[in-house]
PDB file of C-alpha atoms in Angstrom:
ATOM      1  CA  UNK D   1       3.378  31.676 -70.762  1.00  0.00           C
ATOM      2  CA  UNK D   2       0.497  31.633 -72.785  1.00  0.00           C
ATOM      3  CA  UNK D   3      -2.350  30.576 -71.429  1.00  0.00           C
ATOM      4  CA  UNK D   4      -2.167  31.154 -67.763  1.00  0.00           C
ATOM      5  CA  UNK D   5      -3.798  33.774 -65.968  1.00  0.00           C
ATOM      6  CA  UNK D   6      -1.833  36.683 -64.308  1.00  0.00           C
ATOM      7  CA  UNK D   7      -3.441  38.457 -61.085  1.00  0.00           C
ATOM      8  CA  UNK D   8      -1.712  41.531 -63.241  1.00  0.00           C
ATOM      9  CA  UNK D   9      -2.437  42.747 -66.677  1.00  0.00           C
ATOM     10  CA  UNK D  10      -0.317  43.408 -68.983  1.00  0.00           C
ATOM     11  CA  UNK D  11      -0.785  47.245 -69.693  1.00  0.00           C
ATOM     12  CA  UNK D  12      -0.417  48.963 -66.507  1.00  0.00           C
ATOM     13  CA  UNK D  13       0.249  46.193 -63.816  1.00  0.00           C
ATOM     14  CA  UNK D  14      -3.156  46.579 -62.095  1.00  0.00           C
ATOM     15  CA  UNK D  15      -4.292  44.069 -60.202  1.00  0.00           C
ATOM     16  CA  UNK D  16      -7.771  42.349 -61.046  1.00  0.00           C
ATOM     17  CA  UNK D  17     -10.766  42.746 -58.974  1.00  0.00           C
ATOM     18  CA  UNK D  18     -10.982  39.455 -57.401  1.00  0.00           C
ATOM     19  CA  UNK D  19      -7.543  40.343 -55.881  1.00  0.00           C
ATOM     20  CA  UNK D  20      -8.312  43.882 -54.949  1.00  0.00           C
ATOM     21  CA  UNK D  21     -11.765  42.708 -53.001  1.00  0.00           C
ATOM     22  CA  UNK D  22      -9.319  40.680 -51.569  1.00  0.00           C
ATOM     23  CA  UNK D  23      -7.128  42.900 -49.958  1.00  0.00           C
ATOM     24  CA  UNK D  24     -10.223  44.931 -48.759  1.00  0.00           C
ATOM     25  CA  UNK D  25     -12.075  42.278 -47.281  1.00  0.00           C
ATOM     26  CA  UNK D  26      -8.456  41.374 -45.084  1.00  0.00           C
ATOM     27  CA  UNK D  27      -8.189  45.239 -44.309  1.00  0.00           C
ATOM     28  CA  UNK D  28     -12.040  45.166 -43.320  1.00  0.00           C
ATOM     29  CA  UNK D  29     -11.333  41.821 -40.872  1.00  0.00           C
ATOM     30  CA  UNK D  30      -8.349  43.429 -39.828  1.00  0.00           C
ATOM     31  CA  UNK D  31     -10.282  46.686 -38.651  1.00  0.00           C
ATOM     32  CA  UNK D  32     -12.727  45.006 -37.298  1.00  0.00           C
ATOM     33  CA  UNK D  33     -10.501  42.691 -35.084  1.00  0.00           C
ATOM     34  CA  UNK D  34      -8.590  45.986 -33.831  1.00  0.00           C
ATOM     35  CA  UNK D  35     -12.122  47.944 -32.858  1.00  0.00           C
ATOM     36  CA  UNK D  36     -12.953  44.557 -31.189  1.00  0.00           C
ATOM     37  CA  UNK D  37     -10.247  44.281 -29.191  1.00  0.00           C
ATOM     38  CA  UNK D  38     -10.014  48.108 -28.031  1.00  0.00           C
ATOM     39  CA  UNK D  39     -13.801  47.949 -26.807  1.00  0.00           C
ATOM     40  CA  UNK D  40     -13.176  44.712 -24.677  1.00  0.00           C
ATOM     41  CA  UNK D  41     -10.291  46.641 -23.675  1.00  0.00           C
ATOM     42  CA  UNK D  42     -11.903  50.249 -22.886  1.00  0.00           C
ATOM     43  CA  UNK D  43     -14.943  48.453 -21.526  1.00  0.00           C
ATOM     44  CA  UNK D  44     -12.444  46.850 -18.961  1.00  0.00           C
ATOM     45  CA  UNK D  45     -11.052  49.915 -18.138  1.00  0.00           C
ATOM     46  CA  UNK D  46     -14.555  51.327 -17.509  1.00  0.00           C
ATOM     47  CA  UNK D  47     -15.862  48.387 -14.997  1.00  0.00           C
ATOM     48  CA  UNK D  48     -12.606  48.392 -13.038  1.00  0.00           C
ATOM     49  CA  UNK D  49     -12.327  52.520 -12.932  1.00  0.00           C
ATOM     50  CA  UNK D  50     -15.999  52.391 -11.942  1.00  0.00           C
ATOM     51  CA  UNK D  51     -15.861  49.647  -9.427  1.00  0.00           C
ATOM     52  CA  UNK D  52     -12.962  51.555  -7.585  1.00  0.00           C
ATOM     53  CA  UNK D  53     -14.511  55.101  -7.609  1.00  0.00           C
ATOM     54  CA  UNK D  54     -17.500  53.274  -6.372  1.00  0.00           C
ATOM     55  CA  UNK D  55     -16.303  51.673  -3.590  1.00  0.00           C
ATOM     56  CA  UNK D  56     -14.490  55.416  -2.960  1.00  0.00           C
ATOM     57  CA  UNK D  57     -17.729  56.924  -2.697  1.00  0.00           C
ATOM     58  CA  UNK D  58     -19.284  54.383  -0.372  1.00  0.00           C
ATOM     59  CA  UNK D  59     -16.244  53.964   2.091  1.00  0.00           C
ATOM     60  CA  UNK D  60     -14.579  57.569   1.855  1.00  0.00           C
ATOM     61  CA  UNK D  61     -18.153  59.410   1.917  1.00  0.00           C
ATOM     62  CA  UNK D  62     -20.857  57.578   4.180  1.00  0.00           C
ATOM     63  CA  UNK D  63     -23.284  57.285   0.728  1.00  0.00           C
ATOM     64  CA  UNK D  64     -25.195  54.546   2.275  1.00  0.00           C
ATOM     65  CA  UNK D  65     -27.375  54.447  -0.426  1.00  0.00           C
ATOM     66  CA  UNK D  66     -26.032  52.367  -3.137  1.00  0.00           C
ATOM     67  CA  UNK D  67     -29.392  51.465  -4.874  1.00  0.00           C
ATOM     68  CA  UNK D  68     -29.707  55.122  -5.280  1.00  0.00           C
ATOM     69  CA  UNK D  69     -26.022  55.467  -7.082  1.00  0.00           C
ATOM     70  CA  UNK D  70     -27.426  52.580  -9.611  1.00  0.00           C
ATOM     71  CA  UNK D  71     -30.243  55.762 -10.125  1.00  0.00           C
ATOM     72  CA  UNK D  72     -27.657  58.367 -10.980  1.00  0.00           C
ATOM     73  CA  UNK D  73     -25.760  56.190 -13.088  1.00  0.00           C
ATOM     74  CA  UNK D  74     -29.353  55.495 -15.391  1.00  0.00           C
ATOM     75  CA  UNK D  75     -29.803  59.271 -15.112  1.00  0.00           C
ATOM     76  CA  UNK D  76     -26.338  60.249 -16.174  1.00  0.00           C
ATOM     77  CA  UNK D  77     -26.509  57.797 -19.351  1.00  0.00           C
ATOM     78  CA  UNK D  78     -29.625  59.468 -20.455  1.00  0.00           C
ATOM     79  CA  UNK D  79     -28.151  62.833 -20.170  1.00  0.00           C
ATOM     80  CA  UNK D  80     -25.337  61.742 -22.449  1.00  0.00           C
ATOM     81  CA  UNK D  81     -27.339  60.128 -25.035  1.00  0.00           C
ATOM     82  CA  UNK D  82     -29.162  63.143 -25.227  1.00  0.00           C
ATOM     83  CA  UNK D  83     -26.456  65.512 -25.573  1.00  0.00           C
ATOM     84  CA  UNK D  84     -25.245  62.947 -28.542  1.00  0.00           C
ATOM     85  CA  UNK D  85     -28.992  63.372 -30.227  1.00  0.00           C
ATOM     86  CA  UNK D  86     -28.317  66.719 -29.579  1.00  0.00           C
ATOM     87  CA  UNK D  87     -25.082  66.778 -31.414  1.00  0.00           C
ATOM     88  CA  UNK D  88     -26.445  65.162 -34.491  1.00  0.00           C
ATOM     89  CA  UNK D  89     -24.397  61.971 -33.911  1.00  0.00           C
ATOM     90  CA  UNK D  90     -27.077  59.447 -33.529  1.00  0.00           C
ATOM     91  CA  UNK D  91     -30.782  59.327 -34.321  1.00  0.00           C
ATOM     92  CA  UNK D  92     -33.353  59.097 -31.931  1.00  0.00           C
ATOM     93  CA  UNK D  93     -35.573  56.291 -32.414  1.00  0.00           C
ATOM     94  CA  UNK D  94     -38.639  54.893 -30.753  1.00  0.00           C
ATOM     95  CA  UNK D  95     -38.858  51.751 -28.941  1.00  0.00           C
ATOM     96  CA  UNK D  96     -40.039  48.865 -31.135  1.00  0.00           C
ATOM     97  CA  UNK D  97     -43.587  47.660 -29.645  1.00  0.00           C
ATOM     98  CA  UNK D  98     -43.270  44.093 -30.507  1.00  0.00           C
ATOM     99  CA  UNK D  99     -39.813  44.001 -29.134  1.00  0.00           C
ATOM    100  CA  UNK D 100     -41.059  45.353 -25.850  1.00  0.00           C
ATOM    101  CA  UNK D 101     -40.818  41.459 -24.351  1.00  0.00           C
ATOM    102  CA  UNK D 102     -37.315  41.110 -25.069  1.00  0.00           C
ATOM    103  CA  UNK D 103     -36.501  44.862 -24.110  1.00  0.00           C
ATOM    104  CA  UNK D 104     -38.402  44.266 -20.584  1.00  0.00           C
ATOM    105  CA  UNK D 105     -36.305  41.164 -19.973  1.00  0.00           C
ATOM    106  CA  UNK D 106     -33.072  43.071 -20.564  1.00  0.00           C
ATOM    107  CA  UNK D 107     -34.485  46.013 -18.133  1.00  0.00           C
ATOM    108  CA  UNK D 108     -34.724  43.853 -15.295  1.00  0.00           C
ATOM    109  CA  UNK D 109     -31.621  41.684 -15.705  1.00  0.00           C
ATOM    110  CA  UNK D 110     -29.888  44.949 -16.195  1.00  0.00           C
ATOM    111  CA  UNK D 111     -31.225  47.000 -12.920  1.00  0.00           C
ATOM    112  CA  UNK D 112     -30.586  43.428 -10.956  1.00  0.00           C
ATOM    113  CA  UNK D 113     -27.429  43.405 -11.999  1.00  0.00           C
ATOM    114  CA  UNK D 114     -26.335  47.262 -10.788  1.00  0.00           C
ATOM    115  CA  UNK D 115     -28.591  47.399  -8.026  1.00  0.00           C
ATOM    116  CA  UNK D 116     -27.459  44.298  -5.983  1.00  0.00           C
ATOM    117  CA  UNK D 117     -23.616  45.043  -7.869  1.00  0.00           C
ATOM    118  CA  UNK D 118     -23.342  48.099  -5.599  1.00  0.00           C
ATOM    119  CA  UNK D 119     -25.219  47.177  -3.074  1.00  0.00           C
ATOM    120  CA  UNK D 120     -22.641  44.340  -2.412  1.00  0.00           C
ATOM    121  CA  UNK D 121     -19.670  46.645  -2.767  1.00  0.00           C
ATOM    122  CA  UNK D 122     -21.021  48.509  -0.054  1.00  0.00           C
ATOM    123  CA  UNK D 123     -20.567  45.594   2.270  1.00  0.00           C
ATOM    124  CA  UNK D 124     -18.069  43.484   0.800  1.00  0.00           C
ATOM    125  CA  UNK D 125     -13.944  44.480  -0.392  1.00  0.00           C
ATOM    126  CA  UNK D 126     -13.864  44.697  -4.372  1.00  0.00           C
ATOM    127  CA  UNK D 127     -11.434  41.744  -3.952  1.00  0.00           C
ATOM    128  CA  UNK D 128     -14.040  39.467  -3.184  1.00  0.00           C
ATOM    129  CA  UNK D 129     -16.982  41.035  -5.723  1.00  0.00           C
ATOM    130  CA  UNK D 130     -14.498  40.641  -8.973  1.00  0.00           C
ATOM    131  CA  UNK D 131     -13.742  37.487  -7.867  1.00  0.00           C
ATOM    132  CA  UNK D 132     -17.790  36.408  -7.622  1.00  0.00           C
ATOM    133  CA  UNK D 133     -17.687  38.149 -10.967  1.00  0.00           C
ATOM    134  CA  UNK D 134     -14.809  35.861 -12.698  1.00  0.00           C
ATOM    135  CA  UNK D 135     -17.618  33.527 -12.567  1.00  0.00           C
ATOM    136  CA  UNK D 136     -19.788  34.857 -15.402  1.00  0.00           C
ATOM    137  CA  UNK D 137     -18.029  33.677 -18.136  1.00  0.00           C
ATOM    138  CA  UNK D 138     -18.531  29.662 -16.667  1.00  0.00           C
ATOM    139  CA  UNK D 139     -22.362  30.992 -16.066  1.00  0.00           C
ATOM    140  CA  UNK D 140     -22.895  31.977 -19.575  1.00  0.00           C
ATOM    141  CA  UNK D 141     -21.588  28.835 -21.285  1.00  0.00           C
ATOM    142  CA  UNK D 142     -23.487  26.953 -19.050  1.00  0.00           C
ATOM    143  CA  UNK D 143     -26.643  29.245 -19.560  1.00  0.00           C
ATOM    144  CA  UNK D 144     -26.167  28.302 -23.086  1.00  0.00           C
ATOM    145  CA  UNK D 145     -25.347  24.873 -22.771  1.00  0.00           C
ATOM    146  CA  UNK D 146     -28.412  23.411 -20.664  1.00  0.00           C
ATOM    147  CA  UNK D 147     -30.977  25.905 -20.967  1.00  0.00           C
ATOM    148  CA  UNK D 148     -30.025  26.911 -24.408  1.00  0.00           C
ATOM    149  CA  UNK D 149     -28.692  23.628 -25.982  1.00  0.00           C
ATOM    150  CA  UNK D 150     -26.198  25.040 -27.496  1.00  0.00           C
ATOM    151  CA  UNK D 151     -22.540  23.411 -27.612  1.00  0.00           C
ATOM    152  CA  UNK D 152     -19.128  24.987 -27.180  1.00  0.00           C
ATOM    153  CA  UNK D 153     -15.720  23.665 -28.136  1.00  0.00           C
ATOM    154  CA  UNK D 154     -14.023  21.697 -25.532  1.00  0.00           C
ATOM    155  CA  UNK D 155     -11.129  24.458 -25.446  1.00  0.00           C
ATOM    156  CA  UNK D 156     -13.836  26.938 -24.415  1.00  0.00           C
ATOM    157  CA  UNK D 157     -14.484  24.189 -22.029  1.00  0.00           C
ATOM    158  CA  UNK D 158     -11.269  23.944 -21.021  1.00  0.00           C
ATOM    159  CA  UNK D 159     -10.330  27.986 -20.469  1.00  0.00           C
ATOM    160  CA  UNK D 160     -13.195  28.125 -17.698  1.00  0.00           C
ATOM    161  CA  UNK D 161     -11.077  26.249 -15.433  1.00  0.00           C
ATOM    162  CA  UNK D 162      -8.427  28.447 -14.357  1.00  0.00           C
ATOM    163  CA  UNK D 163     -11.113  31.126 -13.410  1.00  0.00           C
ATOM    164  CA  UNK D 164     -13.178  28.605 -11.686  1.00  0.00           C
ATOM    165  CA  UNK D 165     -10.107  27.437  -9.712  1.00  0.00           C
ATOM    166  CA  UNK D 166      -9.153  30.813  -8.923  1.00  0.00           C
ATOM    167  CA  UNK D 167     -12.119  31.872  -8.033  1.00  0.00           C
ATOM    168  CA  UNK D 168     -11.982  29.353  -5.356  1.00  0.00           C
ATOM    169  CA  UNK D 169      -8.858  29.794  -4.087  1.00  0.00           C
ATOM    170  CA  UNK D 170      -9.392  33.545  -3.846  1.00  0.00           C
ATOM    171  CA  UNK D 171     -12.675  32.619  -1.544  1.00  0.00           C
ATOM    172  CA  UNK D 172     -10.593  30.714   0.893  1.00  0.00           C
ATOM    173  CA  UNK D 173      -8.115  33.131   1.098  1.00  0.00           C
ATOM    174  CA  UNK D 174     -10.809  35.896   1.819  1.00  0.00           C
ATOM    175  CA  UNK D 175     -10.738  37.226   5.739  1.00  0.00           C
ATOM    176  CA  UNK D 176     -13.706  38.080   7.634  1.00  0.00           C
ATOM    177  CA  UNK D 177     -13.057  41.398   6.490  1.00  0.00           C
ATOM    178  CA  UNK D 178     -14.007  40.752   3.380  1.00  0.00           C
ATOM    179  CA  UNK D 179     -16.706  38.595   3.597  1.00  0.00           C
ATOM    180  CA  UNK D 180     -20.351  39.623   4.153  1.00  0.00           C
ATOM    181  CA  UNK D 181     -23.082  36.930   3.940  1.00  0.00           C
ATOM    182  CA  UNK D 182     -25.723  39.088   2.403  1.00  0.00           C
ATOM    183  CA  UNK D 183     -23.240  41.110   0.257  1.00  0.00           C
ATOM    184  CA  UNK D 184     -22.044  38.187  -0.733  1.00  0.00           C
ATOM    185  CA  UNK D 185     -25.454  36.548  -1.629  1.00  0.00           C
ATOM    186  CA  UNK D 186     -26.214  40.010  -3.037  1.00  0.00           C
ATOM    187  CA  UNK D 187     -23.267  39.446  -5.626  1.00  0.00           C
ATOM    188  CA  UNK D 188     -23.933  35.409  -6.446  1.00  0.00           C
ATOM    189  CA  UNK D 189     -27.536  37.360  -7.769  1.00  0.00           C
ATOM    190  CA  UNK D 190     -25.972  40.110  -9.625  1.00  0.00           C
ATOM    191  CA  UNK D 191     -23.531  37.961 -11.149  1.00  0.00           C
ATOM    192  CA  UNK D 192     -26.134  35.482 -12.678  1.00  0.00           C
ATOM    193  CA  UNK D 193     -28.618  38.875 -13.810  1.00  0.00           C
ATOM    194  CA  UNK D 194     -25.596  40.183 -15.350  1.00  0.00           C
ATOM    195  CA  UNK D 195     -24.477  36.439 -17.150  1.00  0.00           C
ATOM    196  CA  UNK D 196     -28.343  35.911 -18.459  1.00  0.00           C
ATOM    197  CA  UNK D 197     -28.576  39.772 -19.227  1.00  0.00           C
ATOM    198  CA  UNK D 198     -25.139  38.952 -21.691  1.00  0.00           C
ATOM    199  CA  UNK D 199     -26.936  36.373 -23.934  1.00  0.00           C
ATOM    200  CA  UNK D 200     -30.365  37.964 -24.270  1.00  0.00           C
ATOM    201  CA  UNK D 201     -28.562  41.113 -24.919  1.00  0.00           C
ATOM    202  CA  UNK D 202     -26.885  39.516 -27.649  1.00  0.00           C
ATOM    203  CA  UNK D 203     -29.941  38.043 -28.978  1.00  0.00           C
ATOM    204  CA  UNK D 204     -32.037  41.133 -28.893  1.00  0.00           C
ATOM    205  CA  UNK D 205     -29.412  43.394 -30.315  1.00  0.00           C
ATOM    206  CA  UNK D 206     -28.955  41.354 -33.469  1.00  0.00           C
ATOM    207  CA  UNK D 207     -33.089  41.616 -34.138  1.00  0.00           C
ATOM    208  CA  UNK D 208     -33.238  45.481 -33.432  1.00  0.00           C
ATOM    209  CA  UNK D 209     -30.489  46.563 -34.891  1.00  0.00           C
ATOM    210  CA  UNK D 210     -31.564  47.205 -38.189  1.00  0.00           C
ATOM    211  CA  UNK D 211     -34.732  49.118 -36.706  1.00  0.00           C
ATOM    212  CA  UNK D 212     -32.904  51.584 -34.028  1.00  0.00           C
ATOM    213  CA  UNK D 213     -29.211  52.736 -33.650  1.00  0.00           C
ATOM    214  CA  UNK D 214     -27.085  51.599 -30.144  1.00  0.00           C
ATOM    215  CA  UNK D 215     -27.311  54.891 -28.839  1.00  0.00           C
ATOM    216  CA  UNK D 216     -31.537  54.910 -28.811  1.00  0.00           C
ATOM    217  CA  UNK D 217     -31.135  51.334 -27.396  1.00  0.00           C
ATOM    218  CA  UNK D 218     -29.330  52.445 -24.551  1.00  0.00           C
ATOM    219  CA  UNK D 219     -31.422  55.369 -23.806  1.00  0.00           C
ATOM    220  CA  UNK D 220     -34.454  53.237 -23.843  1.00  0.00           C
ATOM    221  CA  UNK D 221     -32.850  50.608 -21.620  1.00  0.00           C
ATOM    222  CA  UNK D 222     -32.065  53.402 -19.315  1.00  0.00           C
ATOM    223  CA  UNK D 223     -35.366  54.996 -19.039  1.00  0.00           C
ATOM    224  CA  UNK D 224     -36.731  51.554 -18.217  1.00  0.00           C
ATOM    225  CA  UNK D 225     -34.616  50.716 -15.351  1.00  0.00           C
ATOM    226  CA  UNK D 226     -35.765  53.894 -13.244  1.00  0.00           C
ATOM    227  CA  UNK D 227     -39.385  52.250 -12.274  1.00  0.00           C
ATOM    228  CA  UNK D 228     -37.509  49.444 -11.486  1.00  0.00           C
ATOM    229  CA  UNK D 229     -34.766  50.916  -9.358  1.00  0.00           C
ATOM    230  CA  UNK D 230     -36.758  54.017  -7.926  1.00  0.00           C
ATOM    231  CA  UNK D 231     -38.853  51.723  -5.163  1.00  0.00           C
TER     232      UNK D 231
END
């Protein structure tokens, strides 16, 4: 009718631009969504396949030095992100100076978190360590709640309680096999390094990111943990 506006003209049937930034912007969210949920994914994949071939090395191979395999790990990373600098793939970039506070906070928290991680799994089962490590999630909204101030939705509320109920019945069910009291302490600290290390990640990534790449961030955050893991 004349009058009202068509998202198709008349001459070839081409949709206008407010409908075709449409459609891209979906496509984008879409994409986005789908990379998100295959790096949870992968990066799930990664802790568990690491945990076990871990706890291989420590059980199967008298490596009573677990510390030491948190050194190897920091080592191996930088070797990678120099083969990708190599390759062209990434840019190296320089540490930010006047992000050095953040970055040092993240260093620690980080080394903390896989120093005393497999230093526990070399005295306790991996049954008990993921199940110290279900925890984080209930750590980090509550990081972020009291010391923070900031609020959550009472559904996000409300999903912490099956893993804080599981957690617990888990612990009962534990034997003395699987229970160490200093492994166990051990973990309780690795588990809050690595809940605190989450947020300030977070924070620091979204204020360096448009001054250094990911892959120069985690070379840099490698580099620093070897003072702190080499004593």
């Amino acid at each position: 009718p004349s009058g009202t506006l068509s998202p198709f003209t008349f001459s070839g049937a081409h949709p206008l631009p407010s409908t075709m930034s449409k459609a891209v912007s979906t496509v984008d969210v879409m994409g986005e969504s789908f990379l998100a949920g295959a790096s949870v994914f992968m990066y799930g994949c990664a802790v568990i396949g690491k945990t076990l071939l871990t706890k291989m090395c420590f059980s199967g191979y008298s490596f009573n030095y677990p510390i030491t395999f948190s050194l190897f790990s920091c080592l191996t990373t930088m070797v990678a992100c120099a083969l990708v600098f190599m390759a062209g793939k990434a840019q190296f970039t320089m540490l930010p100076v006047h992000h050095f506070r953040g970055f040092a906070q993240i260093s620690l928290l980080t080394a903390l978190d896989m120093g005393f991680t497999n230093w526990s799994l070399d005295l306790i089962s991996i049954t008990l360590q993921m199940t110290i490590k279900a925890a984080i999630p209930a750590i980090v909204v509550s990081y972020e709640r009291f010391i923070l101030k900031k609020t959550h939705t009472q559904m996000a509320y409300l999903s912490l309680t099956p893993l804080i109920l599981g957690a617990i019945l888990v612990g009962l069910g534990s034997g003395s096999a699987d229970y160490n009291f200093l492994g166990t302490m051990l973990m309780c600290i690795a588990t809050v390094a690595s809940s605190i290390k989450m947020v300030t990640t977070h924070s620091v990534i979204k204020q360096v990111r448009s001054e250094m790449g990911m892959v120069s961030f985690l070379f840099w955050l490698e580099l620093a943990m070897i003072p702190i893991l080499l004593p």
